[in-house]
Amino acid sequence: MTVAGRDTLVVFEAASLAAPMRAALDTFVRRTAAVVAEEHGGSLELARRITELHRIPDVIALADHEVFPQLLVPAHASWYADFARNRMVVAYTDRSKYAGEITAANWYDVIQRDDVLLGRADPVIAPVGYRALLLFTLAERHYRRPALAAVLEARTPPRLLRGTAAELAALLAAGELDYIIDYESLARAQGLRFLSLPPEIDLGDSALDSTYARASVRVARGRDSVTVRGAPIMYGLTVPREAPHAGVGLRFVQFLLGPDGRAILRAGQVDALDVPVLRGDSIPSVLRERTVPE
Amino acid sequence: MTRGTAHRAAAMSVMGGALILLALLVLPVAALVWRGGAEGVRQLGSDGELQHALLLTAAAATSATLVVMLLGTPLAYLLARNRMPGGSIVAALVELPLIIPHPVAGIALLLVFGRGTPMGAALARAGLGIVGSPLGIGLAMLFVSAPLYVSAAREAIARVEPRYEDVARTLGDTPWRAVRRVTLPLAKRGLFAAAVVMWARSVSEFGAIVILTYNPKVASVLSYDRFTAFGLDAALPVAAVLVLLALVPLLVLRSLRSEARATTSAP
Amino acid sequence: MIALDGVTAHSGDFALRDVSVAIAAGEWGIVLGPAGSGKTTLLETIAGVRRTSAGRVRLRGQDVTTLAPELRRVGIVYQHGYLFPHLSVEENVGYAADARAHVREVSERLGVDPLFDRPVASLSGGERQLVAVARALAPAPDILLLDEPFAALDPRRRVRLRVELQRMHRERGMTVLHVTHDFTEAGTLGDIAVVLEAGRVIQVAAPSVLFRKPATAAVADFLGADNVFAGQVTRSAASGMSELDTLLFEGDGIRLTGVGTHGGGQGHAVIRGEDVVLARQHSMPSSARNVLEGTVAEVAPQGVLARVTVAMGAATLVAVVTDASVRELGLARGVAVVASVKATAVHVC
């Protein structure tokens, strides 16, 4: 579809990418006179729009690159690229209880206190949800506290679970929660206070992937459950095979993965990789030149 | 064109238009039930989460409707009889929640009843917090659908001529007795219809509820959840069963309405 | 018994302006006036269902201006009855708390007891009206307000209701205020008549006085009574009080044949000017029972019409004819004419 001779670009992006992607798209549009339509949502939700509703965007960028091999490759896409890191943090506001006390050294004790309300996402439907559980498991090993993971998991009763990180942040801002386990990019984007955690547990350092892999959680998937192993959090993107404007989509991906795109992402608090990692088959030649293939 | 042909053409276009709209409304619901109905009914017997969601939805919608009938009927009466000070402004205010996008409505409720406010803090201390509770579900349902009840109830009461109340008063009734013995029975049919509309709207609400209460899950939240996590095939049965079960009370209420109609026709 | 003093009230499009009226205990008052003159509003103000913006209302010597209607013990019957559609006839009649004791009696007298189990929707207009009257009378009020109660009734029911109301009025000493636009009714029933126009009281007088001496041309116009004679009425055949009969009237220097239900004795004969046909000579034979000879005394043009006053001995007859007829017939002072009036146009009351 073109609008009066201008190219159109349809982009699905995870909520935690919203602000930086907006900025990147604005710049791209100025250079190419394209028209953009953005859709936000949770990573899984966006993937479902492709697989279940057959609504194919030109670019899809998600907060969990695992979703690509799980749902999208090879049926809807043949390749995908890891392009940015993220890490888990404990986010809070000035109004949170014990905000003045909490540090990277005592967070796992403070959030256990009876009067503290801790929120996290539902592991079944949001990657950030099971990553919180992985964080707890890694913390148990790192701080040498037996059973810490189970205790922390139990600190969030079902009524304080939410389907997306964005909703958690909204409740935190409204004062309904004291602390949430969230992505650093979202905490920065929303101006929340947050604790940086030891890299051994925050899933943010690709050099520590073997450390992370020692933790695993079981997550329900349909009638069964799946074991998810800890891995560095990677943002992934692709241009789906049936994208209506694949050409424009690829040009945008080129831009985003290039130096200008990386600068914009970093300015938006997203930790862009210097060298994106491409995975899968039939990687477009234009991207192959600039990147390290798997 | 002869007059007869012109009449027939007019009649056909009226019927045609009606059928188009009917198709637009019925076909998607029929498709939903067709694709998910059988599986949904099968799941109903064994899926505890589904059972809970349906019960919770029905209970919350019914409670919200009853509360609004109790508090909204007097308001509707005052508006209908033009006895509400600032009447038209009040009527407009009552309808405001209808135009607020649903997630925004949920946030608006948080701004008043959330823990961060004095009222909300007191509620939370009393165990009546609205976040993550059935109370929050009922509150969200009430907020988005009460305007529908009040508007329709107001119309139903306005259709009962004030003169009936006047006559009752000259026969010795106090204003309250006149309303109770004459106006409300005569408005019964319209009030039922208003309640049905409100109940149905409550059952279908998603956006306002999910902000306040994700767990425990109402049917709409469950359906969307299953879509996100497991795909269409998991979501359709939930939606289809909701439609099938909602038909039961809707039909019951409609038959009560036609009973009421038989005894209260206007002069 | 009923006294309004400077009452002003508004009811949608209708209003009363500075109305002062007094009806004595036991009187039967008539309220006359064109549509929109405030007649119903007047009744509503007395019953208390319409608030006054100025003035005072007194009932039984007590100031009730701010008293709620349920405490005024006034019965009111609206023109459309307003029976409660969701209740049966018996429940309607027995609606008022103090009605229970009298339901049977009143219903039997008005002939509505056979209707008791019927739903309101199945009643005819006339039946509804009777039930509405029964409902108002059941709690035995001493003040009764009627808004065109006979309008929906067939002649037989109309007479029966009128007779019963008159009886109850006498027996109970009720004070009645009765709105009508039918001046035959007014003449038969009323002790005192109040004429309203545009919310104001134009005239208050006994009906006979009203008809003979309307205070304004507007009243006369409304009453349409150009010719009113007082005298004696005789029934031509003795066939029971409630049936239509040929009536012979003699009085005020004129003899007339009319049709009506008058029982005989003293009464009035009323003829509208529009009902008088003028000719230069007799036309024979004609169906008009009243053919009178006279001389034109005066011709008063009124646009396309003209009022022609005809002198016939001691009596005067006013005819309203078209201007064209005046010219074609050459009607002028002194011209001899023959005036014809059908018996059905002679209202005897």
PDB file of N, CA and C in Angstrom, chain B residues 161 163-164 166-175 181-182 185-186 263-265, chain C residues 40 44 47 49 68-70 74 76 78 82-86 95-96 121 128 135:
ATOM      1  N   GLU B 161     -46.327   8.659  32.170  1.00  0.00           N
ATOM      2  CA  GLU B 161     -46.755  10.041  32.330  1.00  0.00           C
ATOM      3  C   GLU B 161     -46.805  10.469  33.784  1.00  0.00           C
ATOM      4  N   ARG B 163     -48.682  12.306  35.146  1.00  0.00           N
ATOM      5  CA  ARG B 163     -50.045  12.437  35.651  1.00  0.00           C
ATOM      6  C   ARG B 163     -50.497  11.244  36.476  1.00  0.00           C
ATOM      7  N   TYR B 164     -49.954  10.064  36.141  1.00  0.00           N
ATOM      8  CA  TYR B 164     -50.324   8.895  36.946  1.00  0.00           C
ATOM      9  C   TYR B 164     -49.905   9.100  38.394  1.00  0.00           C
ATOM     10  N   ASP B 166     -49.541  12.001  39.814  1.00  0.00           N
ATOM     11  CA  ASP B 166     -50.423  13.036  40.361  1.00  0.00           C
ATOM     12  C   ASP B 166     -51.727  12.415  40.851  1.00  0.00           C
ATOM     13  N   VAL B 167     -52.329  11.575  40.012  1.00  0.00           N
ATOM     14  CA  VAL B 167     -53.598  10.959  40.396  1.00  0.00           C
ATOM     15  C   VAL B 167     -53.409  10.146  41.676  1.00  0.00           C
ATOM     16  N   ALA B 168     -52.338   9.361  41.714  1.00  0.00           N
ATOM     17  CA  ALA B 168     -52.097   8.550  42.914  1.00  0.00           C
ATOM     18  C   ALA B 168     -51.977   9.435  44.150  1.00  0.00           C
ATOM     19  N   ARG B 169     -51.355  10.577  43.980  1.00  0.00           N
ATOM     20  CA  ARG B 169     -51.203  11.460  45.149  1.00  0.00           C
ATOM     21  C   ARG B 169     -52.535  12.040  45.588  1.00  0.00           C
ATOM     22  N   THR B 170     -53.405  12.364  44.613  1.00  0.00           N
ATOM     23  CA  THR B 170     -54.711  12.870  45.054  1.00  0.00           C
ATOM     24  C   THR B 170     -55.510  11.772  45.738  1.00  0.00           C
ATOM     25  N   LEU B 171     -55.150  10.517  45.488  1.00  0.00           N
ATOM     26  CA  LEU B 171     -55.829   9.422  46.167  1.00  0.00           C
ATOM     27  C   LEU B 171     -55.138   9.057  47.471  1.00  0.00           C
ATOM     28  N   GLY B 172     -54.230   9.890  47.924  1.00  0.00           N
ATOM     29  CA  GLY B 172     -53.680   9.727  49.271  1.00  0.00           C
ATOM     30  C   GLY B 172     -52.255   9.202  49.344  1.00  0.00           C
ATOM     31  N   ASP B 173     -51.609   8.920  48.209  1.00  0.00           N
ATOM     32  CA  ASP B 173     -50.244   8.393  48.268  1.00  0.00           C
ATOM     33  C   ASP B 173     -49.225   9.503  48.504  1.00  0.00           C
ATOM     34  N   THR B 174     -48.236   9.187  49.358  1.00  0.00           N
ATOM     35  CA  THR B 174     -47.087  10.076  49.451  1.00  0.00           C
ATOM     36  C   THR B 174     -46.296   9.950  48.149  1.00  0.00           C
ATOM     37  N   PRO B 175     -45.409  10.883  47.872  1.00  0.00           N
ATOM     38  CA  PRO B 175     -44.648  10.787  46.615  1.00  0.00           C
ATOM     39  C   PRO B 175     -43.953   9.423  46.478  1.00  0.00           C
ATOM     40  N   ARG B 181     -45.947   2.350  43.817  1.00  0.00           N
ATOM     41  CA  ARG B 181     -47.133   1.597  43.429  1.00  0.00           C
ATOM     42  C   ARG B 181     -47.522   1.802  41.964  1.00  0.00           C
ATOM     43  N   VAL B 182     -47.100   2.922  41.391  1.00  0.00           N
ATOM     44  CA  VAL B 182     -47.558   3.217  40.033  1.00  0.00           C
ATOM     45  C   VAL B 182     -46.400   3.340  39.034  1.00  0.00           C
ATOM     46  N   PRO B 185     -43.843   0.051  38.703  1.00  0.00           N
ATOM     47  CA  PRO B 185     -44.453  -1.077  37.982  1.00  0.00           C
ATOM     48  C   PRO B 185     -44.679  -0.784  36.506  1.00  0.00           C
ATOM     49  N   LEU B 186     -45.073   0.455  36.192  1.00  0.00           N
ATOM     50  CA  LEU B 186     -45.315   0.763  34.791  1.00  0.00           C
ATOM     51  C   LEU B 186     -44.005   0.861  34.018  1.00  0.00           C
ATOM     52  N   THR B 263     -48.789  -7.190  31.338  1.00  0.00           N
ATOM     53  CA  THR B 263     -49.598  -6.606  32.407  1.00  0.00           C
ATOM     54  C   THR B 263     -49.487  -5.096  32.493  1.00  0.00           C
ATOM     55  N   THR B 264     -48.619  -4.496  31.724  1.00  0.00           N
ATOM     56  CA  THR B 264     -48.442  -3.059  31.920  1.00  0.00           C
ATOM     57  C   THR B 264     -48.479  -2.303  30.610  1.00  0.00           C
ATOM     58  N   SER B 265     -49.435  -2.573  29.772  1.00  0.00           N
ATOM     59  CA  SER B 265     -49.449  -1.798  28.521  1.00  0.00           C
ATOM     60  C   SER B 265     -49.923  -0.386  28.802  1.00  0.00           C
TER      61      SER B 265
ATOM     62  N   THR C  40     -57.735  23.107  33.066  1.00  0.00           N
ATOM     63  CA  THR C  40     -57.165  21.957  33.767  1.00  0.00           C
ATOM     64  C   THR C  40     -56.174  22.418  34.818  1.00  0.00           C
ATOM     65  N   GLU C  44     -55.885  21.503  38.751  1.00  0.00           N
ATOM     66  CA  GLU C  44     -54.655  20.927  39.316  1.00  0.00           C
ATOM     67  C   GLU C  44     -54.128  21.751  40.470  1.00  0.00           C
ATOM     68  N   ALA C  47     -56.215  20.820  43.411  1.00  0.00           N
ATOM     69  CA  ALA C  47     -55.893  19.474  43.916  1.00  0.00           C
ATOM     70  C   ALA C  47     -54.526  19.422  44.559  1.00  0.00           C
ATOM     71  N   VAL C  49     -51.582  19.258  42.791  1.00  0.00           N
ATOM     72  CA  VAL C  49     -50.530  18.636  41.976  1.00  0.00           C
ATOM     73  C   VAL C  49     -49.827  19.654  41.109  1.00  0.00           C
ATOM     74  N   ALA C  68     -49.405  19.287  50.759  1.00  0.00           N
ATOM     75  CA  ALA C  68     -49.215  18.253  49.746  1.00  0.00           C
ATOM     76  C   ALA C  68     -50.557  17.710  49.290  1.00  0.00           C
ATOM     77  N   PRO C  69     -50.649  17.264  48.018  1.00  0.00           N
ATOM     78  CA  PRO C  69     -51.940  16.802  47.490  1.00  0.00           C
ATOM     79  C   PRO C  69     -52.508  15.618  48.262  1.00  0.00           C
ATOM     80  N   GLU C  70     -51.647  14.749  48.773  1.00  0.00           N
ATOM     81  CA  GLU C  70     -52.193  13.571  49.448  1.00  0.00           C
ATOM     82  C   GLU C  70     -52.883  13.929  50.752  1.00  0.00           C
ATOM     83  N   VAL C  74     -58.999  15.854  48.155  1.00  0.00           N
ATOM     84  CA  VAL C  74     -59.754  16.346  47.002  1.00  0.00           C
ATOM     85  C   VAL C  74     -59.739  15.250  45.949  1.00  0.00           C
ATOM     86  N   ILE C  76     -60.075  14.056  42.012  1.00  0.00           N
ATOM     87  CA  ILE C  76     -59.966  14.679  40.686  1.00  0.00           C
ATOM     88  C   ILE C  76     -60.122  13.606  39.618  1.00  0.00           C
ATOM     89  N   TYR C  78     -59.508  13.254  35.581  1.00  0.00           N
ATOM     90  CA  TYR C  78     -59.006  13.882  34.369  1.00  0.00           C
ATOM     91  C   TYR C  78     -59.828  13.445  33.162  1.00  0.00           C
ATOM     92  N   TYR C  82     -56.901   8.269  33.158  1.00  0.00           N
ATOM     93  CA  TYR C  82     -55.642   7.862  33.788  1.00  0.00           C
ATOM     94  C   TYR C  82     -55.838   6.740  34.790  1.00  0.00           C
ATOM     95  N   LEU C  83     -56.530   5.720  34.353  1.00  0.00           N
ATOM     96  CA  LEU C  83     -56.599   4.511  35.163  1.00  0.00           C
ATOM     97  C   LEU C  83     -55.232   3.839  35.159  1.00  0.00           C
ATOM     98  N   PHE C  84     -54.855   3.239  36.280  1.00  0.00           N
ATOM     99  CA  PHE C  84     -53.550   2.589  36.367  1.00  0.00           C
ATOM    100  C   PHE C  84     -53.590   1.309  35.547  1.00  0.00           C
ATOM    101  N   PRO C  85     -52.802   1.264  34.460  1.00  0.00           N
ATOM    102  CA  PRO C  85     -52.958   0.147  33.516  1.00  0.00           C
ATOM    103  C   PRO C  85     -52.534  -1.196  34.102  1.00  0.00           C
ATOM    104  N   HIS C  86     -51.709  -1.190  35.130  1.00  0.00           N
ATOM    105  CA  HIS C  86     -51.202  -2.460  35.640  1.00  0.00           C
ATOM    106  C   HIS C  86     -52.094  -3.031  36.736  1.00  0.00           C
ATOM    107  N   TYR C  95     -58.078   2.017  45.090  1.00  0.00           N
ATOM    108  CA  TYR C  95     -56.671   2.389  45.245  1.00  0.00           C
ATOM    109  C   TYR C  95     -56.399   3.172  46.524  1.00  0.00           C
ATOM    110  N   ALA C  96     -57.267   4.167  46.794  1.00  0.00           N
ATOM    111  CA  ALA C  96     -57.009   5.003  47.966  1.00  0.00           C
ATOM    112  C   ALA C  96     -57.217   4.198  49.237  1.00  0.00           C
ATOM    113  N   ALA C 121     -56.931  -2.324  30.092  1.00  0.00           N
ATOM    114  CA  ALA C 121     -56.736  -2.185  28.650  1.00  0.00           C
ATOM    115  C   ALA C 121     -57.948  -2.659  27.851  1.00  0.00           C
ATOM    116  N   ARG C 128     -63.916   3.349  30.877  1.00  0.00           N
ATOM    117  CA  ARG C 128     -62.783   3.879  31.630  1.00  0.00           C
ATOM    118  C   ARG C 128     -63.157   5.132  32.409  1.00  0.00           C
ATOM    119  N   ARG C 135     -63.302   5.709  41.069  1.00  0.00           N
ATOM    120  CA  ARG C 135     -62.056   5.729  41.843  1.00  0.00           C
ATOM    121  C   ARG C 135     -61.926   7.018  42.657  1.00  0.00           C
TER     122      ARG C 135
END
